[in-house]
mmCIF file of C-alpha atoms in Angstrom:
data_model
loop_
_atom_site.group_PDB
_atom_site.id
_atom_site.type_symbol
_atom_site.label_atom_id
_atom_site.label_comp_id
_atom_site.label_asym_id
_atom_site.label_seq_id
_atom_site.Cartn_x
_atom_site.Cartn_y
_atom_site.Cartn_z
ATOM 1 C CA UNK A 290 -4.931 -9.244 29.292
ATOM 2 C CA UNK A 291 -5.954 -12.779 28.998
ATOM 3 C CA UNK A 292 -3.898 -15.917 28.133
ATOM 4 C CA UNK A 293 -3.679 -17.770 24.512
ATOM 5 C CA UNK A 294 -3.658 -21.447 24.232
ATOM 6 C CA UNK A 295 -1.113 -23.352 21.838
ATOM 7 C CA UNK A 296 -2.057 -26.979 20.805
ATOM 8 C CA UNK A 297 0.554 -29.296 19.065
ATOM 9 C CA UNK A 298 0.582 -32.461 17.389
ATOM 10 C CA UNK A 299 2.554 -34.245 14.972
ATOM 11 C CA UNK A 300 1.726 -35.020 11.690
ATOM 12 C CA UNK A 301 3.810 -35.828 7.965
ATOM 13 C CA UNK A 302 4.463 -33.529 5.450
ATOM 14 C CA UNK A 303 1.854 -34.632 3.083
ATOM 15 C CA UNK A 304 -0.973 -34.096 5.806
ATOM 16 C CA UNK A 305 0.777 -30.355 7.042
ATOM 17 C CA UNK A 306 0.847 -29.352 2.730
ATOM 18 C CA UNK A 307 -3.138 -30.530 2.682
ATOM 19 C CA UNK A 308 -3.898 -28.247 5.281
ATOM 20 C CA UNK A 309 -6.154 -25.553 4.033
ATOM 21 C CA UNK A 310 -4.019 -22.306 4.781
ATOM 22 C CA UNK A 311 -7.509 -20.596 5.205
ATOM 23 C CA UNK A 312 -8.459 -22.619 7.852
ATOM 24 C CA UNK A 313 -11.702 -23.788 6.398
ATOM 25 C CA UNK A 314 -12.277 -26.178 9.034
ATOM 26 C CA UNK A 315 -12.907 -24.195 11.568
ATOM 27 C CA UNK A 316 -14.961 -21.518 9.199
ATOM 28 C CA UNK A 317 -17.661 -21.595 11.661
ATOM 29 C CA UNK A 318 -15.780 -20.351 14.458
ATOM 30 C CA UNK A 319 -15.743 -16.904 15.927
ATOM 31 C CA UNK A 320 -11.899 -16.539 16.692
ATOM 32 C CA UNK A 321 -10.423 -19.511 14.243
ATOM 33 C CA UNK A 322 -7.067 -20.621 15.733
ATOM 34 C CA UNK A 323 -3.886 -19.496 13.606
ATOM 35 C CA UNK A 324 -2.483 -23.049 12.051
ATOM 36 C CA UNK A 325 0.989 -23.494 11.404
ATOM 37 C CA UNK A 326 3.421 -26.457 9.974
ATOM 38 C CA UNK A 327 6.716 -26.654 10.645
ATOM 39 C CA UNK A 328 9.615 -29.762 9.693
ATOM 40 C CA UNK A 329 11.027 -31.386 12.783
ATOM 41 C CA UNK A 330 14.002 -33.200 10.978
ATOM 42 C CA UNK A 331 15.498 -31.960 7.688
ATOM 43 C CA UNK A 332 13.971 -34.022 4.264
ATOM 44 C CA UNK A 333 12.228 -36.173 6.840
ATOM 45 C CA UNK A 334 8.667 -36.252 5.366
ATOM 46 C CA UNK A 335 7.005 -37.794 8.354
ATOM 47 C CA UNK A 336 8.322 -35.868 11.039
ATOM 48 C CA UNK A 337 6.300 -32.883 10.830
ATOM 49 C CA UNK A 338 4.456 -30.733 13.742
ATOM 50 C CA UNK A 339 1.270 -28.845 13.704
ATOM 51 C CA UNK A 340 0.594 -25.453 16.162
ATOM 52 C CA UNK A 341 -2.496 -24.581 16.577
ATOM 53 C CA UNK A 342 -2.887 -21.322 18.714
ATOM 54 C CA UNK A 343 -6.242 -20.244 20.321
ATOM 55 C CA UNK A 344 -7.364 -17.437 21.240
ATOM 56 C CA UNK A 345 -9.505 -19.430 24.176
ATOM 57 C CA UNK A 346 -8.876 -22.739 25.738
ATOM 58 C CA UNK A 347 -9.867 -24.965 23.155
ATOM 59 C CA UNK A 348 -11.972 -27.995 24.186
ATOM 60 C CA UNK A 349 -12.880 -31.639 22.696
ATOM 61 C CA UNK A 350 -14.384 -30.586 19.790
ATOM 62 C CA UNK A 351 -11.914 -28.292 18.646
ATOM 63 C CA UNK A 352 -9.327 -30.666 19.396
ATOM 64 C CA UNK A 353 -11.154 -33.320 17.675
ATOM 65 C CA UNK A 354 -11.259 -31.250 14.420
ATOM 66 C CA UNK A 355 -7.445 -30.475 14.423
ATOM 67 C CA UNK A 356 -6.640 -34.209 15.263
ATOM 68 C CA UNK A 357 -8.908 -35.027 11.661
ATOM 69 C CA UNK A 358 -6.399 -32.384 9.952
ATOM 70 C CA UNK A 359 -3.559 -34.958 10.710
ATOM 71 C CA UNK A 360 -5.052 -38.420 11.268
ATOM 72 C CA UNK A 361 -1.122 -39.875 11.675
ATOM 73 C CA UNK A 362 -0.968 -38.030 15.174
ATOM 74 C CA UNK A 363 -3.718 -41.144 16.016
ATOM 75 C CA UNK A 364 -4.122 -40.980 20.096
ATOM 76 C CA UNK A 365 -1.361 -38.954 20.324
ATOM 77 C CA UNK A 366 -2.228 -37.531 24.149
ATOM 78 C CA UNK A 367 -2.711 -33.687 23.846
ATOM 79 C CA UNK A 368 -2.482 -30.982 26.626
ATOM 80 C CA UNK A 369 -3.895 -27.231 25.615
ATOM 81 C CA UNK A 370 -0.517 -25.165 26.459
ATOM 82 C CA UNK A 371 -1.617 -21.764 28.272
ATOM 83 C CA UNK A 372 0.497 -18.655 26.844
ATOM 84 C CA UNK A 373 0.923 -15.065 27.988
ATOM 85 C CA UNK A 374 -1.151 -13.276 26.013
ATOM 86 C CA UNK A 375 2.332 -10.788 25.758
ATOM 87 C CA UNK A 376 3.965 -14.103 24.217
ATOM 88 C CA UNK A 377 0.672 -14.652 21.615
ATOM 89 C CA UNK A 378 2.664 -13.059 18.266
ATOM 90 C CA UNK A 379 6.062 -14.053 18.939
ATOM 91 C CA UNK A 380 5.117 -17.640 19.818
ATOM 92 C CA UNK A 381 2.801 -17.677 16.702
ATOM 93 C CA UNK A 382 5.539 -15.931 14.041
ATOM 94 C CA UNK A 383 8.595 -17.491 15.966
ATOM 95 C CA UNK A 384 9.056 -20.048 12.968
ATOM 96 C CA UNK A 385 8.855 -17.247 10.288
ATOM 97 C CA UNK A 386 11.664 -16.073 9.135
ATOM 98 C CA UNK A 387 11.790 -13.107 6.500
ATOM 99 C CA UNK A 388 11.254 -13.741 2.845
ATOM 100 C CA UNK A 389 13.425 -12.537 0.255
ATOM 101 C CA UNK A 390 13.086 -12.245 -3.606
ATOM 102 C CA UNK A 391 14.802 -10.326 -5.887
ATOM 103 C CA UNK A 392 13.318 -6.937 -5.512
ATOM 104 C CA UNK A 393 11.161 -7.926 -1.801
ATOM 105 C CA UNK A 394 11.721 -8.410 1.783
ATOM 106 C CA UNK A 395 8.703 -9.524 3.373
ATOM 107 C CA UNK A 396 9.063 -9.766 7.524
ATOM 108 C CA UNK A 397 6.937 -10.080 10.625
ATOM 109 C CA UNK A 398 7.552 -7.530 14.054
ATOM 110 C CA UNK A 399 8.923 -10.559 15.400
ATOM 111 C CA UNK A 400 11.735 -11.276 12.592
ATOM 112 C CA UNK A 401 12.418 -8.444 10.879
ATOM 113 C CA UNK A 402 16.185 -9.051 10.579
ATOM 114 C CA UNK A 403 18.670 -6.507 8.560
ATOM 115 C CA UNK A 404 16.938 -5.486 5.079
ATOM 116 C CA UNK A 405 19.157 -5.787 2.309
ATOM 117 C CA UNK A 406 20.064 -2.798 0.401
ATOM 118 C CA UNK A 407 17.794 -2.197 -2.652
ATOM 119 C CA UNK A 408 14.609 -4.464 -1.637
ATOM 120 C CA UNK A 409 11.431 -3.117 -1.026
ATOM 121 C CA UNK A 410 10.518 -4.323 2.916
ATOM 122 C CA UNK A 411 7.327 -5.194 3.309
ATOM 123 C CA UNK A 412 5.896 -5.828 7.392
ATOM 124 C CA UNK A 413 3.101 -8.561 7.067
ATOM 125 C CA UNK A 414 1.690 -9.929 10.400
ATOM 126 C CA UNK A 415 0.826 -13.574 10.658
ATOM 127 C CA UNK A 416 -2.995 -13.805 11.860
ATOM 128 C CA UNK A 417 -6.017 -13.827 10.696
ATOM 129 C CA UNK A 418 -5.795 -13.490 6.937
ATOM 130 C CA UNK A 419 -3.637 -16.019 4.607
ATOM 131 C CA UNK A 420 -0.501 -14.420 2.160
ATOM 132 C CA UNK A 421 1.858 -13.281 4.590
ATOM 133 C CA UNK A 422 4.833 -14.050 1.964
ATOM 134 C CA UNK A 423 5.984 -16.962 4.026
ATOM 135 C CA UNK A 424 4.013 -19.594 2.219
ATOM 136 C CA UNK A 425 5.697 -21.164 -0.961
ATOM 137 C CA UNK A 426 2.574 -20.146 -3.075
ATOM 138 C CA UNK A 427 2.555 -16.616 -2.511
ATOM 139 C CA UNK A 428 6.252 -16.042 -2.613
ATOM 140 C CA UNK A 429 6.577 -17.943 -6.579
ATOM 141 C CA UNK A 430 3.692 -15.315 -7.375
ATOM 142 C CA UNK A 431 6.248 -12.311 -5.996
ATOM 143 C CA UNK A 432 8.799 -14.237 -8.103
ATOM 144 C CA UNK A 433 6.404 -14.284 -10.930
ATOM 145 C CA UNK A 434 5.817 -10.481 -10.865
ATOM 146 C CA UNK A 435 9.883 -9.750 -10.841
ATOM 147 C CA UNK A 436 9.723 -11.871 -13.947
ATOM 148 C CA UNK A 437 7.381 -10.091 -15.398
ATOM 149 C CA UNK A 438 8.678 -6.759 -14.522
ATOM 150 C CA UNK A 439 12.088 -7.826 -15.690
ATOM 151 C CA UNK A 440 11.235 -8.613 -19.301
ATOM 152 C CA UNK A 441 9.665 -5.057 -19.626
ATOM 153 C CA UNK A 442 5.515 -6.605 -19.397
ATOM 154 C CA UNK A 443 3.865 -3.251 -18.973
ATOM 155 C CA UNK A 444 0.992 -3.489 -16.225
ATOM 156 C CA UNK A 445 -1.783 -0.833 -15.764
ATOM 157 C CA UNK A 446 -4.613 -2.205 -14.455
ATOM 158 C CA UNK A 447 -4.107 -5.327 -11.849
ATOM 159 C CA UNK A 448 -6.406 -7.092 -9.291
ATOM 160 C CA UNK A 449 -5.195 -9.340 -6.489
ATOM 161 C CA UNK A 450 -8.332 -11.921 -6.203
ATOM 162 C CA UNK A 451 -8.136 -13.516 -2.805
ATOM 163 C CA UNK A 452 -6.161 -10.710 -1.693
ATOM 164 C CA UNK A 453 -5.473 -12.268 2.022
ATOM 165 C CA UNK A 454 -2.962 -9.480 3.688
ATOM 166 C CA UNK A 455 -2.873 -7.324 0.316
ATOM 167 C CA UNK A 456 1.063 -8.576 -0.238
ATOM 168 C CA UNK A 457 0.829 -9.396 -4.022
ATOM 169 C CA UNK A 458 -1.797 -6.549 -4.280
ATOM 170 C CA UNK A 459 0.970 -4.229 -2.468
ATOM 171 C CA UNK A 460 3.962 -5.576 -4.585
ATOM 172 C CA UNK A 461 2.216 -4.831 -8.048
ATOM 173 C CA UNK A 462 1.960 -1.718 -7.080
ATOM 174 C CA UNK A 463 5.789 -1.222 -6.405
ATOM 175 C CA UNK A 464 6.638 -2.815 -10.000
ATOM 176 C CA UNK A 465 4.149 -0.552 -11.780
ATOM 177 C CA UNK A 466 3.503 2.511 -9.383
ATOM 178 C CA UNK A 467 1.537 4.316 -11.967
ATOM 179 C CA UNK A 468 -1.629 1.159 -12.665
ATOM 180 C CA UNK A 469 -4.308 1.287 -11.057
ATOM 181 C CA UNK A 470 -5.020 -1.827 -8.546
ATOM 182 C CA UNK A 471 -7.823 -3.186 -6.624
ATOM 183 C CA UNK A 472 -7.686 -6.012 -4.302
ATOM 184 C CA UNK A 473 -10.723 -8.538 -3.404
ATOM 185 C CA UNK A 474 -11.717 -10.908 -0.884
ATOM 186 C CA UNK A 475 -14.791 -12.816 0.223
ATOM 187 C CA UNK A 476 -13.640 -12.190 3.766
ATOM 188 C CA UNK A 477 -14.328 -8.956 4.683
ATOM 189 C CA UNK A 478 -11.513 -9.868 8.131
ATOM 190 C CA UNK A 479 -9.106 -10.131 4.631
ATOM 191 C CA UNK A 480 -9.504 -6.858 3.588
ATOM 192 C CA UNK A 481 -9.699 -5.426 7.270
ATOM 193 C CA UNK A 482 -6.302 -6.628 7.025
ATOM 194 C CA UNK A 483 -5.050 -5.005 3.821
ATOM 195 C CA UNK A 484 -6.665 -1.852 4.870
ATOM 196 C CA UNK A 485 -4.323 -1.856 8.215
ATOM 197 C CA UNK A 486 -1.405 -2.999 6.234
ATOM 198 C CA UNK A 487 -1.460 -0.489 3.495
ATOM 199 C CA UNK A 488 -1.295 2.320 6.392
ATOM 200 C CA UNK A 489 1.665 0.006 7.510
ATOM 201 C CA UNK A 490 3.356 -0.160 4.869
ATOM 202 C CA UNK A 491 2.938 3.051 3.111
ATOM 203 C CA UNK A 492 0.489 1.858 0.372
ATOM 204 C CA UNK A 493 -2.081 4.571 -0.699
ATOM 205 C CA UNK A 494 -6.030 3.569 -0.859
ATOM 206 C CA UNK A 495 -8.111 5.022 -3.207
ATOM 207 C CA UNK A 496 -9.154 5.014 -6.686
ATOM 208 C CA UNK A 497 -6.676 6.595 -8.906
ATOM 209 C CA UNK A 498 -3.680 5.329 -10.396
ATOM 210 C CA UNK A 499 -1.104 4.363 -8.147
ATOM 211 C CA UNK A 500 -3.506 4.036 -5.186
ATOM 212 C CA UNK A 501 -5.406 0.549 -4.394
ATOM 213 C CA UNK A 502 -9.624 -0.077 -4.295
ATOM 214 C CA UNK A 503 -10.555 -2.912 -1.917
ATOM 215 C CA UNK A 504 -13.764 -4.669 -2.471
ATOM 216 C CA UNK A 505 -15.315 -7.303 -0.175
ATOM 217 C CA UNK A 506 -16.401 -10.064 -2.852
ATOM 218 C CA UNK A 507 -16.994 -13.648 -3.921
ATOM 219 C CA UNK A 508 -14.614 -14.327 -6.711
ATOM 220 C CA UNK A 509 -14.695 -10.818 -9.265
ATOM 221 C CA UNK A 510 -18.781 -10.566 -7.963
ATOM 222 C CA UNK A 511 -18.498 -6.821 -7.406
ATOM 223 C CA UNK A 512 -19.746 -4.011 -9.167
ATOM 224 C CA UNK A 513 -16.520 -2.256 -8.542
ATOM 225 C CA UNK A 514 -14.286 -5.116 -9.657
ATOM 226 C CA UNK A 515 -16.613 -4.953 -12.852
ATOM 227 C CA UNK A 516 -16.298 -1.380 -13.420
ATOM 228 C CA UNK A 517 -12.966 -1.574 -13.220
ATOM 229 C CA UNK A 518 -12.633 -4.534 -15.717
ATOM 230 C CA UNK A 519 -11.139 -5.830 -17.865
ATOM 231 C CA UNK A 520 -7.607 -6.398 -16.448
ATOM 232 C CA UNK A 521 -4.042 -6.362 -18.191
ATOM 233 C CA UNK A 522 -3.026 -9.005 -14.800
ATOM 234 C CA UNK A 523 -5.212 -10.794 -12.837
ATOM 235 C CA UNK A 524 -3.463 -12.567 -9.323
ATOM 236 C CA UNK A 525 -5.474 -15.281 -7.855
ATOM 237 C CA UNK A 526 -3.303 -17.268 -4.710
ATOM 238 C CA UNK A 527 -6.298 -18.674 -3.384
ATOM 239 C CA UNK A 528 -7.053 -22.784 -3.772
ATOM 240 C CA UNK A 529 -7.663 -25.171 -6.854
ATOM 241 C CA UNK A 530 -11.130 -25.588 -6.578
ATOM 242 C CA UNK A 531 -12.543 -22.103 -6.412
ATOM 243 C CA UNK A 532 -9.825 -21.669 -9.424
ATOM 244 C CA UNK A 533 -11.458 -23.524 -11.368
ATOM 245 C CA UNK A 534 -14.785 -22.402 -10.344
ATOM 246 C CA UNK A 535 -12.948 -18.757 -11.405
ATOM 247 C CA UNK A 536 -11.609 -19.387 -14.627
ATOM 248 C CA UNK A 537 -14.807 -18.074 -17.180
ATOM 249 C CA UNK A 538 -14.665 -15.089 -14.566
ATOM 250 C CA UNK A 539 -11.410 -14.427 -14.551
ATOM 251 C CA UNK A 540 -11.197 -14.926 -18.502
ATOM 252 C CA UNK A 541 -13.501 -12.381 -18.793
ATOM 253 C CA UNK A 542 -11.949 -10.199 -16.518
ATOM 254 C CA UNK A 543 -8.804 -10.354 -18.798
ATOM 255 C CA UNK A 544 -7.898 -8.580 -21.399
ATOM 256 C CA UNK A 545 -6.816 -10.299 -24.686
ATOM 257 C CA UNK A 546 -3.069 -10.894 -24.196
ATOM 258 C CA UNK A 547 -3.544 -9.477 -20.620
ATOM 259 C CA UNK A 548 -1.874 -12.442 -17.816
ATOM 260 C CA UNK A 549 -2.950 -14.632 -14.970
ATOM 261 C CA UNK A 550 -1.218 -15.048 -12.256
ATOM 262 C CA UNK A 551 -2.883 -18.689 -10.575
ATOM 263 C CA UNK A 552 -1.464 -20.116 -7.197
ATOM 264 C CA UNK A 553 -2.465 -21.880 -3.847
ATOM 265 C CA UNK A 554 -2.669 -25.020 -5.396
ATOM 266 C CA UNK A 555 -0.492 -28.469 -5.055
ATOM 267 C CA UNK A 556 1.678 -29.899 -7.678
ATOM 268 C CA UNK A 557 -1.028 -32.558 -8.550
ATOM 269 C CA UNK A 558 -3.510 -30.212 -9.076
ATOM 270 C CA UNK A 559 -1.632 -28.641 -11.458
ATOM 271 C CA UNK A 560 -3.510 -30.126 -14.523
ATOM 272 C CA UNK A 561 -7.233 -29.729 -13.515
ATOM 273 C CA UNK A 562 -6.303 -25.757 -12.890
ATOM 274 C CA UNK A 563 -4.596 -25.549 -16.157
ATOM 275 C CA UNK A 564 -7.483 -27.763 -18.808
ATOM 276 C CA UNK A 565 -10.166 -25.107 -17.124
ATOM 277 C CA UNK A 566 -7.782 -22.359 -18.473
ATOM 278 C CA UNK A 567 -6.851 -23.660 -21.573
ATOM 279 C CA UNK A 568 -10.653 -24.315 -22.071
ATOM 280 C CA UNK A 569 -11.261 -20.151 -20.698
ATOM 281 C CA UNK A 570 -8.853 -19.133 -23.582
ATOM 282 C CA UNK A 571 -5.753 -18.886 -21.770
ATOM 283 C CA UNK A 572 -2.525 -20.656 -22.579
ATOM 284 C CA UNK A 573 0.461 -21.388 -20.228
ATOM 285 C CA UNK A 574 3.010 -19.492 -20.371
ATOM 286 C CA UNK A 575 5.758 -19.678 -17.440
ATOM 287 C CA UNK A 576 6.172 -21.390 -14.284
ATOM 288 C CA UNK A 577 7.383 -21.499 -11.033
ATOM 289 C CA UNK A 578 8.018 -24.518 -8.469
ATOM 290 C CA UNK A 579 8.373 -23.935 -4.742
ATOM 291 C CA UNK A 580 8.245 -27.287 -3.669
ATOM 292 C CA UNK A 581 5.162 -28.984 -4.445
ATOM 293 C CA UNK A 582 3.792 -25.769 -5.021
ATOM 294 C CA UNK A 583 3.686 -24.105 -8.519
ATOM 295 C CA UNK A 584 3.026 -20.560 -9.401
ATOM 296 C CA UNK A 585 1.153 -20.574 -13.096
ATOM 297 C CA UNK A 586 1.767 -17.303 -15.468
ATOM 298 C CA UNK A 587 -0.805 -17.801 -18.084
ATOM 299 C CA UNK A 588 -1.744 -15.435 -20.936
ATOM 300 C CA UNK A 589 -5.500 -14.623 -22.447
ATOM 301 C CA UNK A 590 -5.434 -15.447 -26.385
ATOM 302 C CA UNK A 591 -6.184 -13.145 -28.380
ATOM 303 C CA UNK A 592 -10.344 -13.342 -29.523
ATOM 304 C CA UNK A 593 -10.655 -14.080 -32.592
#
């Protein structure tokens, strides 16, 4: 086996919530290194870290582009840290520690912990896809769902845009085990992903109700994701631009009185997201804040 390379540097909370959790910036790259942020010192908003592990020793230009990520770290001297590749997921999940909601426990191999009584455990590995539960975005769209489930919102047809690991895709499917789902991504690695962590996690793929349809696409541009249209609950945890970009698709996608479930975006960005809704026909209708992150429940109007 061959070693893994961590890089750390420090950086302030604003730069480490500005981080694309994608990993845009390194898009380009064959193996992209697995970014994470973690506080130093409690409510201290400048001392924050950033890990950066690599698959292969990264060199200048790789550690240029993390060092633009964080311009506060300035000349801050950095030395490539070579790990076991036995120590690659612990080291990488070591700051995760399981997620639970009201009706989910959501858990890596390296912190799985003691599931409480009555949640529904779901194993999500860190890596190469984003939505592994641990994120403040993708855990107020599990707390969404509850809510919805909660106040008796009957759900038969749902897709998980930007499905990442297949987590809000996969808890849907627990609330309302008889719908029929499909998940999307325009990364086909994404949906490599939710195809090993269905088996994982005992979700069934395929096209019937209660099973879920995955479909390698740029926003709902599939033929699948059209066939299967329109939508009683659209989920779309991806970033503020492309929802934007989204929202006549995703309108259209909807059905009248059907809901949106929008997240991934920061606090500030809040507005923008919701005047291309309001403008798509949609109207707010709950929300939740994680930090600076809110999770937006919005609802189609009817068409009149």
């Amino acid at each position: 086996m061959s070693d893994s390379w961590k890089v750390t540097l420090p950086c302030t909370r604003a730069e480490a919530e500005a981080i694309d959790p994608e990993g845009a910036a390194f898009a380009d790259m064959t193996a992209p290194p697995v970014l994470m942020t973690r506080e130093l010192t409690e409510d201290d908003v400048e001392d924050w870290v950033l890990d950066a592990y690599f698959q292969d020793e990264p060199g200048m230009r790789e550690i240029a582009m993390l060092r633009a990520l964080v311009p506060s770290a300035g000349d801050t001297a950095v030395v490539p840290e070579r790990i076991a590749e036995q120590d690659w997921v612990t080291l990488s999940q070591s700051g995760l520690e399981p997620v639970a909601t009201e009706r989910f426990y959501v858990h890596t191999s390296a912190n799985k912990g003691e599931v409480p009584a009555g949640l529904r455990a779901f194993h999500i590995e860190a890596g190469l896809a984003f939505g592994t539960g641990h994120h403040e975005t993708t855990t107020g769209c599990l707390m969404t769902l509850e809510a919805m489930r909660a106040a008796g919102q009957v759900v038969r047809n749902h897709i998980d845009v930007g499905t990442g690991t297949g987590l809000l895709a996969f808890a849907a499917m627990h609330l309302w085990p008889n719908a029929r789902a499909t998940a999307s991504d325009i990364d086909p690695i994404s949906i490599d992903v939710t195809r090993v962590n269905a088996e994982v996690n005992g979700v069934k793929l395929g096209t019937g109700p209660g099973r879920l349809e995955l479909a390698v696409a740029p926003g709902l541009a599939h033929r699948t994701i059209e066939r299967r249209a329109p939508y009683d609950l659209v989920c779309a945890n991806i970033l503020a631009g492309p929802l934007i970009e989204l929202a006549p698709a995703i309108a259209a996608a909807t059905l009248p009185g059907g809901t949106a479930i929008l997240a991934g975006l920061l606090d500030r960005q809040a507005d923008g997201v919701l005047a291309a809704y309001r403008r798509a026909g949609f109207r707010l209708a709950g929300r939740i804040q994680l930090g600076d992150w809110p999770s937006l429940r919005l609802v189609r109007r009817p068409i009149r």
